CSV table of C-alpha atoms in Angstrom, one decimal:
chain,number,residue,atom,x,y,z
A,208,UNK,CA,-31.7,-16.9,29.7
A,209,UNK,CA,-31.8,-13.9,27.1
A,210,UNK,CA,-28.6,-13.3,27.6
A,211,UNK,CA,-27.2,-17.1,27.0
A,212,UNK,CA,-29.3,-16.8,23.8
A,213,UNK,CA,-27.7,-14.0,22.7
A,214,UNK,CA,-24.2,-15.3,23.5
A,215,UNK,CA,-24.6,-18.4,21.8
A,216,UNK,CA,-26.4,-16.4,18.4
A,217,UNK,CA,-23.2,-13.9,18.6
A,218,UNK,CA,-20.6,-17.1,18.7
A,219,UNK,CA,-22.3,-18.5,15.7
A,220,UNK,CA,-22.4,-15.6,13.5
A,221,UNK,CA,-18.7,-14.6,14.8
A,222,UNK,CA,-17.4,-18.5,15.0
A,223,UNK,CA,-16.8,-18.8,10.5
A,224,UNK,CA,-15.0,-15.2,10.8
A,225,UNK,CA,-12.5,-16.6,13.8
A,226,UNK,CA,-12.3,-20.0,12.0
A,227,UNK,CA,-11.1,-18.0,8.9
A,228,UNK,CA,-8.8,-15.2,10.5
A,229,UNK,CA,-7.4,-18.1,12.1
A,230,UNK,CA,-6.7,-20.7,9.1
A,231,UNK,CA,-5.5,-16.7,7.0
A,232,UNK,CA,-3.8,-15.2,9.3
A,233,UNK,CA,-2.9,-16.5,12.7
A,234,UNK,CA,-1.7,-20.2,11.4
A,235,UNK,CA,0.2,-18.3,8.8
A,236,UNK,CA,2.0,-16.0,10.8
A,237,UNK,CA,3.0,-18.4,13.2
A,238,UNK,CA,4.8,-20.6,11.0
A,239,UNK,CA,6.3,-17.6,9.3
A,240,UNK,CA,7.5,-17.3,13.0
A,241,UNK,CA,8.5,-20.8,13.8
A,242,UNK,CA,10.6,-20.8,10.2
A,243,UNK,CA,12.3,-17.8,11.2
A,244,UNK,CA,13.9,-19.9,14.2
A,245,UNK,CA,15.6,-22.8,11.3
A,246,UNK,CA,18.0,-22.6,8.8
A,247,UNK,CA,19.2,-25.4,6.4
A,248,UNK,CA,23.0,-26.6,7.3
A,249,UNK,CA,24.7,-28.8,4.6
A,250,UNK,CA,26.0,-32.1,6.9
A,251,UNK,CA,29.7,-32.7,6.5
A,252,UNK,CA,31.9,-31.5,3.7
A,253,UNK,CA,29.4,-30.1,1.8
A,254,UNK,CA,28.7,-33.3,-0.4
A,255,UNK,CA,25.9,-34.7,2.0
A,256,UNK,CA,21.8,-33.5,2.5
A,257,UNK,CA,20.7,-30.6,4.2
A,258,UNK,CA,19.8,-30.5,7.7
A,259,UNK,CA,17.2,-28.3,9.4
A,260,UNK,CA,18.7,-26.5,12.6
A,261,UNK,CA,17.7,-25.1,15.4
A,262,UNK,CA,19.3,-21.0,14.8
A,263,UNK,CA,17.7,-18.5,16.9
A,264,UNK,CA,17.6,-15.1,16.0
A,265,UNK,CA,20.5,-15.8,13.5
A,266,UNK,CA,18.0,-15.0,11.0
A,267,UNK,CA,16.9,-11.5,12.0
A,268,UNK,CA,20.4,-10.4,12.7
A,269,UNK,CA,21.7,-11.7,9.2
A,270,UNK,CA,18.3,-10.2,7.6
A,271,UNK,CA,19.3,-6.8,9.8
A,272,UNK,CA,22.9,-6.8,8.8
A,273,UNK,CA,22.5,-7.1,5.5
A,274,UNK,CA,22.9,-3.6,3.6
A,275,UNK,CA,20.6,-4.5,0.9
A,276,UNK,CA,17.8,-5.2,3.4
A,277,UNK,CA,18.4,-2.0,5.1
A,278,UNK,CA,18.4,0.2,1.9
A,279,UNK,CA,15.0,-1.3,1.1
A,280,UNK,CA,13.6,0.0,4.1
A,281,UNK,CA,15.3,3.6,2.6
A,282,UNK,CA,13.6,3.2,-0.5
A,283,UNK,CA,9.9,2.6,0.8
A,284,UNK,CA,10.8,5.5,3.1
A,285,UNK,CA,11.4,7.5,-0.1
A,286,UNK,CA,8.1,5.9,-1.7
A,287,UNK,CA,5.8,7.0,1.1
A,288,UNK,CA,6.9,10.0,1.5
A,289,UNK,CA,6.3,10.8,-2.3
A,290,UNK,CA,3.5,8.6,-2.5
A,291,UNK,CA,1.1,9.2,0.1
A,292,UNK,CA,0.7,12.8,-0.2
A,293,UNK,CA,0.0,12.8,-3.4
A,294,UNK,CA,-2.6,9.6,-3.2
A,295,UNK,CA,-4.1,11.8,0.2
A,296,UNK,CA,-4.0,15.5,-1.6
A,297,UNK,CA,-4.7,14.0,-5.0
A,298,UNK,CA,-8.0,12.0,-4.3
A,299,UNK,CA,-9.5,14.7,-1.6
A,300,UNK,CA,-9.3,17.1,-4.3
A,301,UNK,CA,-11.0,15.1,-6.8
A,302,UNK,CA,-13.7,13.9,-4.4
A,303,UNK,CA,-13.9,17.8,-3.6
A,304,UNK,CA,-14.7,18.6,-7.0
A,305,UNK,CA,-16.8,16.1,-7.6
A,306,UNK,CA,-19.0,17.2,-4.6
A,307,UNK,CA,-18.8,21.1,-6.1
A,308,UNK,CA,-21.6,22.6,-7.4
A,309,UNK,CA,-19.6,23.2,-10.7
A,310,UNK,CA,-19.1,19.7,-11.2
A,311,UNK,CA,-20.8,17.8,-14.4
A,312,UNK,CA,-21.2,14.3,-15.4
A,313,UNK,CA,-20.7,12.8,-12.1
A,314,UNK,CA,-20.6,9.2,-12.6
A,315,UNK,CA,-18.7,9.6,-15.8
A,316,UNK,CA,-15.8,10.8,-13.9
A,317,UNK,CA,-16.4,8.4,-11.1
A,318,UNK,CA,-16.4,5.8,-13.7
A,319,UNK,CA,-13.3,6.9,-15.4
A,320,UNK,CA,-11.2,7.6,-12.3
A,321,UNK,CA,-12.4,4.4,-10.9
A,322,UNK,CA,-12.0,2.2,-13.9
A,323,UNK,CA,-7.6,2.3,-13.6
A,324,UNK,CA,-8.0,0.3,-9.9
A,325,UNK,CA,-9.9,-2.5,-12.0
A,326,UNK,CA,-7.2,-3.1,-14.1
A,327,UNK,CA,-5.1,-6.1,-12.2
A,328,UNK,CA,-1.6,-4.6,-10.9
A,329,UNK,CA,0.6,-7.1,-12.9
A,330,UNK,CA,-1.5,-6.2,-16.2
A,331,UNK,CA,-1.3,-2.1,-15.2
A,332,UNK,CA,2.9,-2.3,-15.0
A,333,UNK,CA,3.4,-4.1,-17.8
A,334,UNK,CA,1.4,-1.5,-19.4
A,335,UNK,CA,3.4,1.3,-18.0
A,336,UNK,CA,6.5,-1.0,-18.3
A,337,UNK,CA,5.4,-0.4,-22.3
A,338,UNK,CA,4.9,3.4,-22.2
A,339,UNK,CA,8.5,3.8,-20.0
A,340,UNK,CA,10.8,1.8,-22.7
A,341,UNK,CA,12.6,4.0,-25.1
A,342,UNK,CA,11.8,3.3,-28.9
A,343,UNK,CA,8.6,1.9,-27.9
A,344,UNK,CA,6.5,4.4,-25.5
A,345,UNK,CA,4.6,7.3,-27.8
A,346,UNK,CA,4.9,8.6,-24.0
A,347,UNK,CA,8.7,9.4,-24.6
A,348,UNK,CA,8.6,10.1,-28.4
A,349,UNK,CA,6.4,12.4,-27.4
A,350,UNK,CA,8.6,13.8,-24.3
A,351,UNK,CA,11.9,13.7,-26.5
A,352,UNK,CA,10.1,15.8,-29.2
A,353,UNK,CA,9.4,18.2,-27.1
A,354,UNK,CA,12.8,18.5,-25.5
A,355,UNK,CA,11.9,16.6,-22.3
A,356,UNK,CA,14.6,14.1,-21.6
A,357,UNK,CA,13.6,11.1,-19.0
A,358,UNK,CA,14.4,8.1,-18.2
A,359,UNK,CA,12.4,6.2,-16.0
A,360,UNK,CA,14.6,3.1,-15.3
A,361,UNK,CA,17.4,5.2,-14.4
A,362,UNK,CA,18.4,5.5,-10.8
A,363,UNK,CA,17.3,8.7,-10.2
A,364,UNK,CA,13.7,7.9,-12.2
A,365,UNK,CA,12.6,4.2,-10.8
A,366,UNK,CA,11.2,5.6,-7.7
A,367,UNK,CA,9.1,7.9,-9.3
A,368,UNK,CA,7.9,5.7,-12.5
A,369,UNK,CA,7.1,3.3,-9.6
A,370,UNK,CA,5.0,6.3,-7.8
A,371,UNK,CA,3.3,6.7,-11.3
A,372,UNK,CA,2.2,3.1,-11.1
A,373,UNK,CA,0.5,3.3,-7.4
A,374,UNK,CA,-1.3,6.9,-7.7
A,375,UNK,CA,-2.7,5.4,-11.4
A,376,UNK,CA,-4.4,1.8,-9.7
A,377,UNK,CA,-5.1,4.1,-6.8
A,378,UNK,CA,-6.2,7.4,-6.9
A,379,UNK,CA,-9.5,6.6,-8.4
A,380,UNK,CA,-10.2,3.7,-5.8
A,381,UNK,CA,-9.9,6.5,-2.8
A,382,UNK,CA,-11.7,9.3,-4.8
A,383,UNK,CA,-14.8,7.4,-4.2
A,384,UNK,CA,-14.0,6.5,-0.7
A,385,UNK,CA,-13.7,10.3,-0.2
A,386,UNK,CA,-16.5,11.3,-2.4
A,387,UNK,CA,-19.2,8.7,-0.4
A,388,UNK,CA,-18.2,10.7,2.7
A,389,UNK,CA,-18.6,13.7,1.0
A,390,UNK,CA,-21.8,12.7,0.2
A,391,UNK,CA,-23.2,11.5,3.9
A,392,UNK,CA,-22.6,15.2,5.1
A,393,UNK,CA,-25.7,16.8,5.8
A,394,UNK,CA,-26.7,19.3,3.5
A,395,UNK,CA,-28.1,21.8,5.9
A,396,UNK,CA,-24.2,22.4,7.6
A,397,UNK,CA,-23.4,23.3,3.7
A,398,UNK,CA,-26.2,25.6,3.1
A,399,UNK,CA,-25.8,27.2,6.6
A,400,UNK,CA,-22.1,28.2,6.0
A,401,UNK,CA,-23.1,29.3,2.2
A,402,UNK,CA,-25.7,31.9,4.1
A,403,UNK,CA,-23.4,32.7,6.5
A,404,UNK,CA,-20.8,34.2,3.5
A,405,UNK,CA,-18.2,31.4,3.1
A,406,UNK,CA,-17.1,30.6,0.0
A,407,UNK,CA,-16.9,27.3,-1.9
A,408,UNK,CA,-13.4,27.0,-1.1
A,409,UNK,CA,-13.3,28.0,2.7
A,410,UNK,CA,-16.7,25.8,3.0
A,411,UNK,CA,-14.1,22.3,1.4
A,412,UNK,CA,-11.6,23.4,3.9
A,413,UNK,CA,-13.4,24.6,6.5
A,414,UNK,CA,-16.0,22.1,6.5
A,415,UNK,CA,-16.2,19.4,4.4
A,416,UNK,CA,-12.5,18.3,5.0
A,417,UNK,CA,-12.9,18.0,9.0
A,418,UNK,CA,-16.1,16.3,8.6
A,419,UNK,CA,-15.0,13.5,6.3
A,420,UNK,CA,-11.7,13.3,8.4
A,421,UNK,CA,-12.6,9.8,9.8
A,422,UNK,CA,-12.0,8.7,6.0
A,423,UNK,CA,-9.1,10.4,5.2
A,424,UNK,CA,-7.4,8.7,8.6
A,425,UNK,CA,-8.7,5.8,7.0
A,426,UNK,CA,-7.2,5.8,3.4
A,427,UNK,CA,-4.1,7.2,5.6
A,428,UNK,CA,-3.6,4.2,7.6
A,429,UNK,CA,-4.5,1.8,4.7
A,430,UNK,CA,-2.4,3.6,2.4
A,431,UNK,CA,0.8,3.4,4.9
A,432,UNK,CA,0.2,-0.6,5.5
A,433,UNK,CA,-0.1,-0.9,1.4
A,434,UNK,CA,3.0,1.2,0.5
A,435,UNK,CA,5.1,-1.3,2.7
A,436,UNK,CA,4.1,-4.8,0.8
A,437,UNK,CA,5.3,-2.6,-2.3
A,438,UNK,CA,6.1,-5.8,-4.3
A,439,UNK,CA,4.1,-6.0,-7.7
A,440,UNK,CA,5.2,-3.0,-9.5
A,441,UNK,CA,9.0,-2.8,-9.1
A,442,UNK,CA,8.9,-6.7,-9.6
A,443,UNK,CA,7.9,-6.3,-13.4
A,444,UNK,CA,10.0,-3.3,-14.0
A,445,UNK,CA,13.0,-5.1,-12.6
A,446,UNK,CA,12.2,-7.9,-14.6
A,447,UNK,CA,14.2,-7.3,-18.0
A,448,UNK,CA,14.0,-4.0,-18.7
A,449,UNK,CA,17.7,-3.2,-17.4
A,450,UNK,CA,16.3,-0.5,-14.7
A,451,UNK,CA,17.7,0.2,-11.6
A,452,UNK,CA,15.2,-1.7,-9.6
A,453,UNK,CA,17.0,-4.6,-8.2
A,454,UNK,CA,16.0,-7.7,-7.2
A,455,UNK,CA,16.4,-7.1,-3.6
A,456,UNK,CA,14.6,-3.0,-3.9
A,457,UNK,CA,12.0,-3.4,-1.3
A,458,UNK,CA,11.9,-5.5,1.5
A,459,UNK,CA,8.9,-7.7,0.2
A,460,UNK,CA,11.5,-8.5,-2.8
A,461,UNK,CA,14.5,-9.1,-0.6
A,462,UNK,CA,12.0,-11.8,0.9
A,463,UNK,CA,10.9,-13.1,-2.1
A,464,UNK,CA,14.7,-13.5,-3.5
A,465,UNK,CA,15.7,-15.0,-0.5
A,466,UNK,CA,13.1,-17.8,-0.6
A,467,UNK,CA,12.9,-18.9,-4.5
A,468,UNK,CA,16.2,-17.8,-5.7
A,469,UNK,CA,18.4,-18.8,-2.6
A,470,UNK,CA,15.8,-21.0,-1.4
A,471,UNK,CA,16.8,-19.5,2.2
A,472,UNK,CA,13.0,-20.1,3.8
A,473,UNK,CA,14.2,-19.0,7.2
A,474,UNK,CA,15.6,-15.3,6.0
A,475,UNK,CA,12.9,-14.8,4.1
A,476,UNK,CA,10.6,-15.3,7.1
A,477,UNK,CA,12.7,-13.4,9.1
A,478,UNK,CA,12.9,-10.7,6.7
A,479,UNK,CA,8.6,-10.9,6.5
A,480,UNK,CA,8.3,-10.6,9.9
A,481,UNK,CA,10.4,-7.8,10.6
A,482,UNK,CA,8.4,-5.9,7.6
A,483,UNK,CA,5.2,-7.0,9.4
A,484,UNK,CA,6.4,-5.8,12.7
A,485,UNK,CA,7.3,-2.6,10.8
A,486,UNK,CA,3.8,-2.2,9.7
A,487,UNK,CA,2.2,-2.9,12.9
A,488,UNK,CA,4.4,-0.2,14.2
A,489,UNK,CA,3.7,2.3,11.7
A,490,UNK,CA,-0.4,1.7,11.6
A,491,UNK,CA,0.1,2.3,15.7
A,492,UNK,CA,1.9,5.6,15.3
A,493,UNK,CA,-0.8,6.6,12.7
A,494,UNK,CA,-3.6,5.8,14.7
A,495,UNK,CA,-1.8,7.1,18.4
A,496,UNK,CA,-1.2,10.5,16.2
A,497,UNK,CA,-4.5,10.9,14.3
A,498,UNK,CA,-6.3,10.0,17.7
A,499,UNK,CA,-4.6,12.9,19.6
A,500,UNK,CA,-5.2,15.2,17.3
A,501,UNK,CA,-8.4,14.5,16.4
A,502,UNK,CA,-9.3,14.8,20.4
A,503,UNK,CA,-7.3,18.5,20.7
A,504,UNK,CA,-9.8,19.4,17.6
């Protein structure tokens, strides 16, 4: 009887989530599937309506075949591998000053690092989209005066003017994810090591790192499923500024050209699901790799 009532109380807390995840994600996903299976098919010589037909897998093979699909996967290959060391390396060494005994005005740094994630990522490229353009930016009037030649819509400069974006909205956001772990570490385990002779730097890497390193798996994880639905930022610079960020850069773009400016629903679905499979994929590797190694340790 306990039990039954303790069934039912779970399926009634639980029940709005599942309703939810279902009606978000789960409907969603498979009709993003089912639409990948269609294409539209002008009837006759071209001068009658569309039809909807019935085309497989066509749609992953043309979304596969296609080279501008295929370099987008290169580019957010480039992207995380710039990105995500730097968010990782960047924010752990904030948090770890932060947590230092040296450090002052806590929350005025927390504050500050944290106030860039706030800012709405449209609103934060057009900003940056302002301090990248030539004859505008006091950013590179600034640069040029000093000798310092860039430009960041070039081809060799769009990836990392896009990185500059990300680690700006981001690096504060997982400072404090970091620096709240930081913070749960019992004090005693510090102090210990500090008696023991370690210094402040052997007693971040030594200690502190390994202890917080369910959070840094974490951000790692979260951080790889972000940089793939890399949309927002290479959107507005490609939107007349004459960069080299295409309309077809990332995969989430070459998705979202396909289904508003060829109005080809069933690619574009495709193309989504192949980045979500992609995703799944990756967050499995993470996890798989992070697990063993954290079990060896």
């Amino acid at each position: 009887m306990k039990h039954a009532r303790t069934t039912r109380a779970a399926a009634i807390l639980l029940g709005p989530f599942f309703v939810l995840f279902a009606l978000a994600m789960v409907l969603p996903i498979g009709y993003a599937v089912w639409l990948s299976l269609f294409t539209e098919k002008q009837s006759g010589l071209g001068f009658g309506g569309t039809e909807t037909v019935f085309s497989g897998i066509d749609n992953y093979t043309a979304a596969l075949g296609d080279r501008a699909f295929r370099e987008g996967f290169g580019v957010l290959l480039g992207y995380c591998l710039f990105y995500i060391p730097l968010l990782l390396v960047g924010a752990l060494a904030l948090a770890l000053l932060l947590d230092s005994t040296l450090a002052r005005a806590r929350r005025f740094f927390q504050l500050a690092l944290f106030l860039p994630h706030a800012v709405p990522g449209i609103i934060a490229a057009l900003i940056w989209v302002y301090l990248y353009t030539p004859q505008l930016s006091p950013v590179v009037s600034a640069m040029e005066s000093g000798g310092i030649g860039f430009d960041f819509f070039s081809p060799g400069g769009a990836l990392p003017s896009v990185v500059n974006i990300a680690l700006w909205e981001w690096l504060g956001y997982n400072m404090v994810i970091f620096y709240a772990a930081l913070q749960a570490i019992d004090r005693s385990v510090l102090e210990a090591a500090t008696v023991d002779g370690a210094g402040a730097w052997r007693v971040a890497i030594a200690i502190k790192v390994p202890l917080i390193r369910a959070s840094v798996v974490m951000v790692a994880l979260f951080t790889v499923i972000g940089s793939l639905q890399l949309f927002t930022e290479p959107l507005i610079l490609n939107k007349g500024t004459g960069s080299a960020v295409s309309s077809t850069w990332t995969p989430n773009m070459y998705a979202y050209t396909a289904a508003f400016e060829r109005n080809d629903y069933g690619l574009a679905a495709a193309a989504s699901i192949l980045l979500a499979l992609t995703a799944a994929l990756l967050s499995f590797v993470v996890t798989r790799f992070t697990g063993r190694k954290g079990k060896k340790a």
